[in-house]
Short mmCIF file of C-alpha atoms and ligand atoms in Angstrom, two decimals:
data_model
loop_
_atom_site.label_atom_id
_atom_site.label_comp_id
_atom_site.label_asym_id
_atom_site.label_seq_id
_atom_site.Cartn_x
_atom_site.Cartn_y
_atom_site.Cartn_z
CA THR D 1 -74.88 -152.27 -98.74
CA GLY D 2 -77.88 -153.74 -100.74
CA VAL D 3 -76.10 -157.21 -101.23
CA PRO D 4 -78.52 -160.04 -101.04
CA SER D 5 -77.64 -162.92 -98.72
CA PRO D 6 -77.27 -166.32 -100.34
CA HIS D 7 -80.78 -166.97 -99.66
CA THR D 8 -81.98 -164.34 -102.10
CA SER D 9 -80.30 -165.55 -105.15
CA PHE D 10 -80.65 -163.04 -108.26
CA SER D 11 -80.50 -164.49 -111.81
CA ALA D 12 -81.26 -163.22 -115.08
CA GLY D 13 -84.32 -164.52 -116.90
CA PRO D 14 -86.46 -163.51 -120.00
CA ARG D 15 -88.72 -161.24 -117.80
CA GLY D 16 -85.73 -159.58 -115.99
CA LEU D 17 -84.16 -160.06 -112.81
CA VAL D 18 -85.47 -163.33 -111.14
CA VAL D 19 -85.66 -163.39 -107.36
CA ALA D 20 -86.59 -166.50 -104.98
CA ALA D 21 -88.71 -165.64 -102.19
CA PRO D 22 -89.00 -168.16 -99.36
CA ALA D 23 -91.69 -169.10 -97.07
CA LYS D 24 -91.27 -168.94 -93.36
CA LEU D 25 -92.33 -170.80 -90.20
CA ASN D 26 -92.79 -169.42 -86.60
CA LEU D 27 -91.17 -171.93 -84.26
CA TYR D 28 -92.19 -169.81 -81.21
CA LEU D 29 -94.71 -166.72 -80.97
CA GLU D 30 -95.78 -165.12 -77.67
CA VAL D 31 -97.90 -162.04 -77.40
CA LEU D 32 -96.83 -159.46 -74.59
CA GLY D 33 -99.52 -157.05 -75.03
CA LYS D 34 -101.84 -155.04 -77.29
CA ARG D 35 -100.59 -151.62 -78.21
CA PRO D 36 -102.39 -148.25 -78.70
CA ASP D 37 -102.06 -148.65 -82.34
CA GLY D 38 -103.95 -151.67 -82.38
CA PHE D 39 -101.05 -154.12 -83.22
CA HIS D 40 -99.81 -156.60 -80.84
CA GLU D 41 -96.30 -156.69 -79.22
CA LEU D 42 -94.80 -159.99 -80.12
CA GLU D 43 -91.65 -162.30 -79.55
CA THR D 44 -91.31 -164.65 -82.25
CA LEU D 45 -88.61 -166.94 -83.78
CA MET D 46 -88.99 -166.97 -87.47
CA VAL D 47 -86.89 -169.13 -89.80
CA GLY D 48 -86.73 -169.53 -93.73
CA LEU D 49 -88.23 -172.60 -95.33
CA ASN D 50 -86.94 -174.06 -99.06
CA LEU D 51 -90.33 -173.34 -100.42
CA TYR D 52 -90.33 -170.46 -102.81
CA ASP D 53 -92.19 -167.94 -104.80
CA THR D 54 -90.53 -166.25 -107.90
CA LEU D 55 -90.47 -162.80 -108.49
CA GLU D 56 -89.28 -161.28 -111.92
CA VAL D 57 -88.35 -157.80 -112.13
CA ARG D 58 -87.70 -155.47 -115.12
CA PRO D 59 -87.21 -151.45 -114.59
CA ARG D 60 -89.51 -149.04 -116.51
CA ALA D 61 -88.63 -145.19 -116.83
CA ASP D 62 -92.12 -144.10 -117.06
CA GLY D 63 -93.12 -144.37 -113.38
CA GLU D 64 -95.68 -147.25 -113.91
CA PHE D 65 -95.97 -150.38 -112.04
CA HIS D 66 -97.35 -153.59 -113.82
CA LEU D 67 -97.72 -156.74 -111.88
CA THR D 68 -98.89 -159.93 -113.27
CA CYS D 69 -99.30 -163.26 -111.49
CA ASP D 70 -99.93 -166.79 -112.29
CA ASP D 71 -102.40 -167.11 -109.64
CA PRO D 72 -105.66 -165.55 -110.82
CA THR D 73 -107.37 -165.19 -107.39
CA LEU D 74 -104.77 -162.85 -106.12
CA SER D 75 -105.08 -159.00 -106.47
CA THR D 76 -102.30 -157.25 -108.77
CA GLY D 77 -103.51 -153.88 -107.71
CA PRO D 78 -102.09 -151.42 -105.03
CA ASP D 79 -103.10 -153.58 -102.30
CA ASN D 80 -100.72 -156.44 -103.35
CA LEU D 81 -97.66 -156.19 -100.90
CA VAL D 82 -95.28 -156.32 -103.93
CA VAL D 83 -96.82 -153.00 -105.29
CA LYS D 84 -96.95 -151.40 -101.99
CA ALA D 85 -93.42 -152.51 -101.42
CA ALA D 86 -92.46 -150.76 -104.92
CA THR D 87 -94.45 -147.73 -103.77
CA HIS D 88 -92.80 -147.38 -100.45
CA LEU D 89 -89.51 -147.85 -102.16
CA ARG D 90 -89.97 -145.15 -104.85
CA LEU D 91 -91.19 -142.69 -102.02
CA ARG D 92 -87.85 -143.28 -100.32
CA ALA D 93 -85.74 -142.94 -103.33
CA GLY D 94 -87.73 -139.62 -104.13
CA ASN D 95 -88.00 -140.33 -108.01
CA PRO D 96 -91.51 -140.40 -109.35
CA SER D 97 -90.11 -141.60 -112.73
CA LEU D 98 -89.12 -145.01 -111.38
CA GLY D 99 -91.37 -147.75 -112.72
CA THR D 100 -91.29 -151.52 -113.10
CA ASP D 101 -92.86 -154.67 -114.77
CA LEU D 102 -93.21 -157.47 -112.14
CA HIS D 103 -94.34 -161.21 -112.59
CA LEU D 104 -95.09 -163.31 -109.65
CA THR D 105 -95.11 -166.96 -109.70
CA LYS D 106 -96.83 -168.40 -106.49
CA ARG D 107 -95.98 -171.48 -104.82
CA ILE D 108 -96.24 -170.39 -101.15
CA PRO D 109 -99.93 -171.00 -100.16
CA THR D 110 -101.81 -167.64 -99.16
CA GLN D 111 -103.68 -167.49 -95.72
CA ALA D 112 -101.33 -169.91 -94.29
CA GLY D 113 -99.04 -168.29 -91.83
CA LEU D 114 -96.28 -168.68 -94.17
CA ALA D 115 -95.87 -165.02 -95.01
CA GLY D 116 -95.46 -165.56 -98.77
CA GLY D 117 -96.88 -162.23 -99.67
CA SER D 118 -94.38 -160.46 -97.15
CA SER D 119 -91.46 -162.37 -98.66
CA ASP D 120 -92.64 -161.35 -102.30
CA ALA D 121 -92.45 -157.84 -100.86
CA ALA D 122 -88.94 -158.25 -99.31
CA ALA D 123 -87.75 -159.77 -102.80
CA ALA D 124 -89.19 -156.72 -104.63
CA LEU D 125 -87.42 -154.24 -102.31
CA LEU D 126 -84.11 -156.35 -102.96
CA ALA D 127 -84.55 -156.52 -106.53
CA LEU D 128 -85.90 -152.83 -107.17
CA ASN D 129 -82.91 -151.53 -105.07
CA ARG D 130 -80.75 -153.17 -107.62
CA VAL D 131 -82.32 -152.59 -110.89
CA TRP D 132 -83.16 -148.87 -109.93
CA GLY D 133 -79.63 -148.56 -109.01
CA LEU D 134 -80.44 -147.18 -105.35
CA ASN D 135 -77.70 -148.95 -103.32
CA LEU D 136 -79.79 -148.56 -100.13
CA SER D 137 -78.41 -150.52 -97.20
CA ARG D 138 -79.95 -153.39 -95.59
CA ALA D 139 -80.94 -151.22 -92.65
CA ALA D 140 -82.43 -148.63 -94.88
CA LEU D 141 -84.38 -151.27 -96.65
CA ALA D 142 -85.45 -152.74 -93.29
CA LEU D 143 -87.22 -149.29 -92.46
CA VAL D 144 -89.23 -149.43 -95.85
CA ALA D 145 -89.99 -153.06 -95.24
CA ALA D 146 -91.62 -152.22 -91.64
CA ASP D 147 -94.02 -149.77 -93.50
CA VAL D 148 -95.13 -152.45 -95.92
CA GLY D 149 -96.03 -155.04 -93.26
CA SER D 150 -94.84 -156.60 -90.11
CA ASP D 151 -93.25 -159.71 -91.45
CA VAL D 152 -91.43 -158.01 -94.30
CA ALA D 153 -88.04 -157.13 -92.55
CA PHE D 154 -87.50 -160.69 -91.33
CA PHE D 155 -86.84 -161.77 -95.07
CA LEU D 156 -83.84 -159.05 -95.25
CA SER D 157 -82.33 -161.17 -92.40
CA LEU D 158 -82.56 -164.66 -93.46
CA PRO D 159 -82.11 -167.53 -92.48
CA ALA D 160 -83.50 -167.06 -89.05
CA GLY D 161 -84.51 -164.35 -86.73
CA TRP D 162 -85.76 -163.33 -83.25
CA CYS D 163 -88.34 -160.85 -84.17
CA THR D 164 -89.80 -158.32 -81.60
CA GLY D 165 -91.98 -155.19 -81.72
CA ARG D 166 -94.77 -155.78 -84.43
CA GLY D 167 -92.48 -158.40 -85.67
CA GLU D 168 -90.49 -155.67 -87.68
CA HIS D 169 -87.30 -155.73 -85.35
CA VAL D 170 -85.27 -158.59 -86.35
CA ALA D 171 -82.13 -159.77 -84.52
CA PRO D 172 -80.58 -162.58 -86.59
CA GLU D 173 -80.72 -165.95 -84.88
CA PRO D 174 -78.19 -168.39 -86.11
CA PRO D 175 -79.49 -171.85 -86.70
CA GLY D 176 -77.42 -174.77 -85.29
CA THR D 177 -78.50 -176.86 -88.23
CA GLY D 178 -81.75 -177.29 -90.62
CA PHE D 179 -84.59 -179.44 -89.64
CA PRO D 180 -86.74 -181.45 -92.05
CA VAL D 181 -90.56 -180.46 -91.38
CA VAL D 182 -93.68 -181.90 -92.73
CA LEU D 183 -96.02 -179.15 -93.80
CA VAL D 184 -99.59 -179.75 -93.59
CA LEU D 185 -102.10 -177.13 -95.40
CA PRO D 186 -105.74 -177.40 -94.41
CA PRO D 187 -108.20 -176.77 -96.85
CA VAL D 188 -109.22 -173.61 -95.27
CA GLY D 189 -107.19 -170.36 -95.02
CA LEU D 190 -107.06 -168.01 -91.93
CA SER D 191 -107.30 -164.14 -91.75
CA THR D 192 -104.43 -162.70 -89.63
CA PRO D 193 -106.54 -159.76 -88.17
CA ALA D 194 -109.51 -162.28 -87.49
CA VAL D 195 -107.32 -164.59 -85.45
CA PHE D 196 -105.66 -161.59 -83.58
CA ARG D 197 -109.25 -160.43 -82.69
CA GLN D 198 -110.04 -163.59 -81.21
CA LEU D 199 -106.81 -163.69 -79.10
CA HIS D 200 -106.77 -163.33 -75.43
CA VAL D 201 -103.66 -161.61 -74.39
CA PRO D 202 -101.77 -163.74 -71.59
CA ALA D 203 -101.37 -162.22 -68.13
CA SER D 204 -97.85 -163.51 -67.78
CA PRO D 205 -96.16 -164.30 -71.26
CA ARG D 206 -93.79 -167.24 -71.52
CA SER D 207 -89.89 -166.96 -71.99
CA GLY D 208 -88.58 -167.66 -75.29
CA ASP D 209 -85.17 -168.65 -73.98
CA PRO D 210 -85.51 -172.37 -74.23
CA VAL D 211 -86.65 -172.34 -77.70
CA ARG D 212 -83.76 -169.97 -78.77
CA ALA D 213 -81.27 -172.10 -76.94
CA ALA D 214 -82.44 -175.40 -78.69
CA PHE D 215 -82.54 -173.78 -82.05
CA ARG D 216 -78.93 -172.29 -81.79
CA ALA D 217 -77.70 -175.78 -80.54
CA GLY D 218 -79.60 -177.59 -83.44
CA ASP D 219 -81.14 -179.99 -80.67
CA ALA D 220 -84.35 -181.53 -82.46
CA THR D 221 -85.55 -183.12 -79.31
CA ALA D 222 -85.32 -179.84 -77.11
CA LEU D 223 -86.66 -177.71 -79.98
CA GLY D 224 -89.64 -179.97 -80.40
CA ALA D 225 -90.35 -179.56 -76.62
CA ALA D 226 -90.17 -175.86 -76.85
CA LEU D 227 -92.26 -175.13 -79.79
CA PHE D 228 -95.14 -172.61 -78.70
CA ASN D 229 -97.64 -170.33 -80.64
CA ARG D 230 -100.07 -168.30 -78.53
CA LEU D 231 -102.21 -167.92 -81.87
CA GLU D 232 -103.03 -171.55 -81.96
CA GLU D 233 -105.84 -171.22 -79.60
CA PRO D 234 -107.66 -168.43 -81.11
CA ALA D 235 -106.93 -170.02 -84.69
CA PHE D 236 -108.37 -173.27 -83.50
CA ALA D 237 -111.58 -171.72 -82.16
CA LEU D 238 -112.13 -169.95 -85.43
CA ALA D 239 -111.44 -173.23 -87.63
CA PRO D 240 -111.95 -176.48 -85.68
CA GLU D 241 -110.52 -178.32 -88.95
CA VAL D 242 -107.17 -176.64 -88.32
CA GLU D 243 -107.15 -178.37 -84.76
CA ARG D 244 -108.23 -181.57 -86.29
CA VAL D 245 -105.27 -181.62 -88.72
CA TYR D 246 -102.90 -180.63 -85.85
CA ARG D 247 -104.05 -183.47 -83.74
CA ARG D 248 -103.56 -185.86 -86.58
CA LEU D 249 -100.11 -184.93 -86.96
CA ALA D 250 -99.39 -184.71 -83.30
CA ALA D 251 -100.64 -188.39 -83.03
CA LEU D 252 -97.75 -189.50 -85.22
CA ASN D 253 -95.36 -188.53 -82.70
CA PRO D 254 -92.77 -186.24 -84.43
CA VAL D 255 -90.32 -184.66 -82.16
CA GLY D 256 -92.68 -181.43 -82.10
CA CYS D 257 -95.59 -179.89 -84.01
CA LEU D 258 -97.19 -176.41 -84.25
CA MET D 259 -99.36 -173.97 -86.21
CA SER D 260 -97.35 -171.54 -88.06
CA GLY D 261 -98.01 -167.75 -87.51
CA SER D 262 -101.72 -166.99 -87.61
CA GLY D 263 -102.28 -170.42 -89.43
CA SER D 264 -103.73 -172.35 -91.09
CA ALA D 265 -100.54 -174.36 -91.95
CA VAL D 266 -99.42 -176.70 -89.29
CA PHE D 267 -96.07 -178.43 -89.37
CA ALA D 268 -93.97 -181.27 -87.66
CA VAL D 269 -90.26 -180.91 -86.99
CA CYS D 270 -88.70 -184.29 -87.72
CA ARG D 271 -85.39 -185.81 -86.55
CA ASP D 272 -84.30 -186.61 -90.10
CA PRO D 273 -85.60 -187.10 -93.60
CA HIS D 274 -86.43 -190.64 -92.94
CA ASP D 275 -88.62 -189.47 -90.11
CA ALA D 276 -90.22 -186.94 -92.02
CA ALA D 277 -91.23 -189.53 -94.91
CA ARG D 278 -92.66 -191.51 -92.16
CA VAL D 279 -94.78 -188.61 -90.76
CA ALA D 280 -95.97 -187.37 -94.26
CA ALA D 281 -97.25 -190.67 -95.11
CA GLY D 282 -98.91 -191.09 -91.72
CA VAL D 283 -100.61 -187.96 -91.94
CA ARG D 284 -101.85 -188.40 -95.57
CA ALA D 285 -102.96 -191.93 -94.42
CA ALA D 286 -104.92 -190.61 -91.37
CA ALA D 287 -106.96 -188.15 -93.52
CA PRO D 288 -110.87 -189.20 -93.30
CA PRO D 289 -112.29 -189.63 -96.69
CA ASP D 290 -115.25 -187.62 -95.99
CA GLU D 291 -113.09 -184.47 -95.21
CA PRO D 292 -111.60 -181.98 -97.94
CA PRO D 293 -108.07 -183.01 -98.21
CA SER D 294 -105.17 -181.13 -96.52
CA HIS D 295 -102.07 -180.86 -98.78
CA VAL D 296 -98.93 -182.42 -97.37
CA LEU D 297 -95.21 -181.50 -98.39
CA VAL D 298 -91.87 -182.19 -96.80
CA ALA D 299 -89.49 -179.27 -96.72
CA ARG D 300 -86.28 -177.98 -94.74
CA THR D 301 -85.64 -175.16 -92.82
CA LEU D 302 -83.01 -172.77 -94.04
CA THR D 303 -79.49 -172.70 -92.83
CA PRO D 304 -76.58 -169.86 -93.24
CA ASP D 305 -75.26 -171.80 -96.29
CA PRO D 306 -78.13 -173.06 -98.07
CA ALA D 307 -77.80 -176.14 -100.54
O1 C5P V 1 -98.45 -155.91 -90.37
P1 C5P V 1 -99.32 -156.72 -91.19
O2 C5P V 1 -100.20 -156.01 -92.22
O3 C5P V 1 -98.95 -158.19 -91.65
O4 C5P V 1 -100.46 -157.24 -90.10
C1 C5P V 1 -101.81 -157.81 -90.59
C2 C5P V 1 -102.85 -157.58 -89.45
O5 C5P V 1 -102.35 -158.52 -88.33
C3 C5P V 1 -102.80 -156.30 -88.59
O6 C5P V 1 -103.80 -155.38 -89.27
C4 C5P V 1 -103.31 -156.64 -87.29
O7 C5P V 1 -104.76 -156.82 -87.28
C5 C5P V 1 -102.61 -158.01 -87.12
N1 C5P V 1 -101.30 -157.88 -86.38
C6 C5P V 1 -101.31 -157.45 -85.05
N2 C5P V 1 -100.22 -157.45 -84.31
C7 C5P V 1 -98.79 -157.73 -85.00
C8 C5P V 1 -98.96 -158.09 -86.31
C9 C5P V 1 -100.14 -158.12 -86.95
O8 C5P V 1 -102.31 -157.55 -84.37
N3 C5P V 1 -97.74 -157.53 -84.33
#
């Protein structure tokens, strides 16, 4: 009933209600087919990450939406997913006088496959549901989320979910534990539609059963072996530098490594924080001096009871 999970903590700030919007990783992504509407039928295991944007929300009574953002390269117009979310939620509420001031602080890199924009949109739905006093249920918000983007509904079901359809059908997937991950952000971003255009739909899709079992059991070794992303091949074809970063990470023998979503971020799953520090130092040291540097950071996948 519109109550946020512990992952979507609300607090009061000088600009209004403050909501934290986490990034996600795909630990598995298979494509089952292309649909008549142009989207692809997917099976994907998504998990939240302790890397957050912040959205600040204050209601207005004049029907206006004003979004500001600390990243000047990001659009703050109707194409921003936060504004799109506000627009769709107001339509659902049926009250044209609902308005809001929104301020977004970006920490999640864009064009990285980490769904920062989708998470910001989900944070807007949860926050506006509260400040507009709508009291819509989680299920009702998920329907609005699906109209905003394929990845938005996932962020209403943190910390992890098995997502199907376009990605908008989410079954909560309880994690056995949290895993430390080393996230490597190549100096190039990737466009999701461009990656999907480059994709060859497989004749016989894989089964996601092994990855789900490993994730539920909290078994790092089995999870590392079961990581898979069908979008790696088309993404690597579009951006060879992403494949080079992936190979440098894999050469350090973490329990597993993968590209997230449609890229360009790649990540290593690590046994423990000590192993993550080793992998992070190794991948920084392995970067050739004549290449634009990748950004490397250590994070942790979210669990039902976040620290
Ligand atoms: O739903 P969203 O706006 O995030 O999708 C962005 C683009 O990614 C779509 O326009 C489509 O090209 C591609 N996509 C897809 N199949 C999906 C999800 C996204 O082809 N299941």
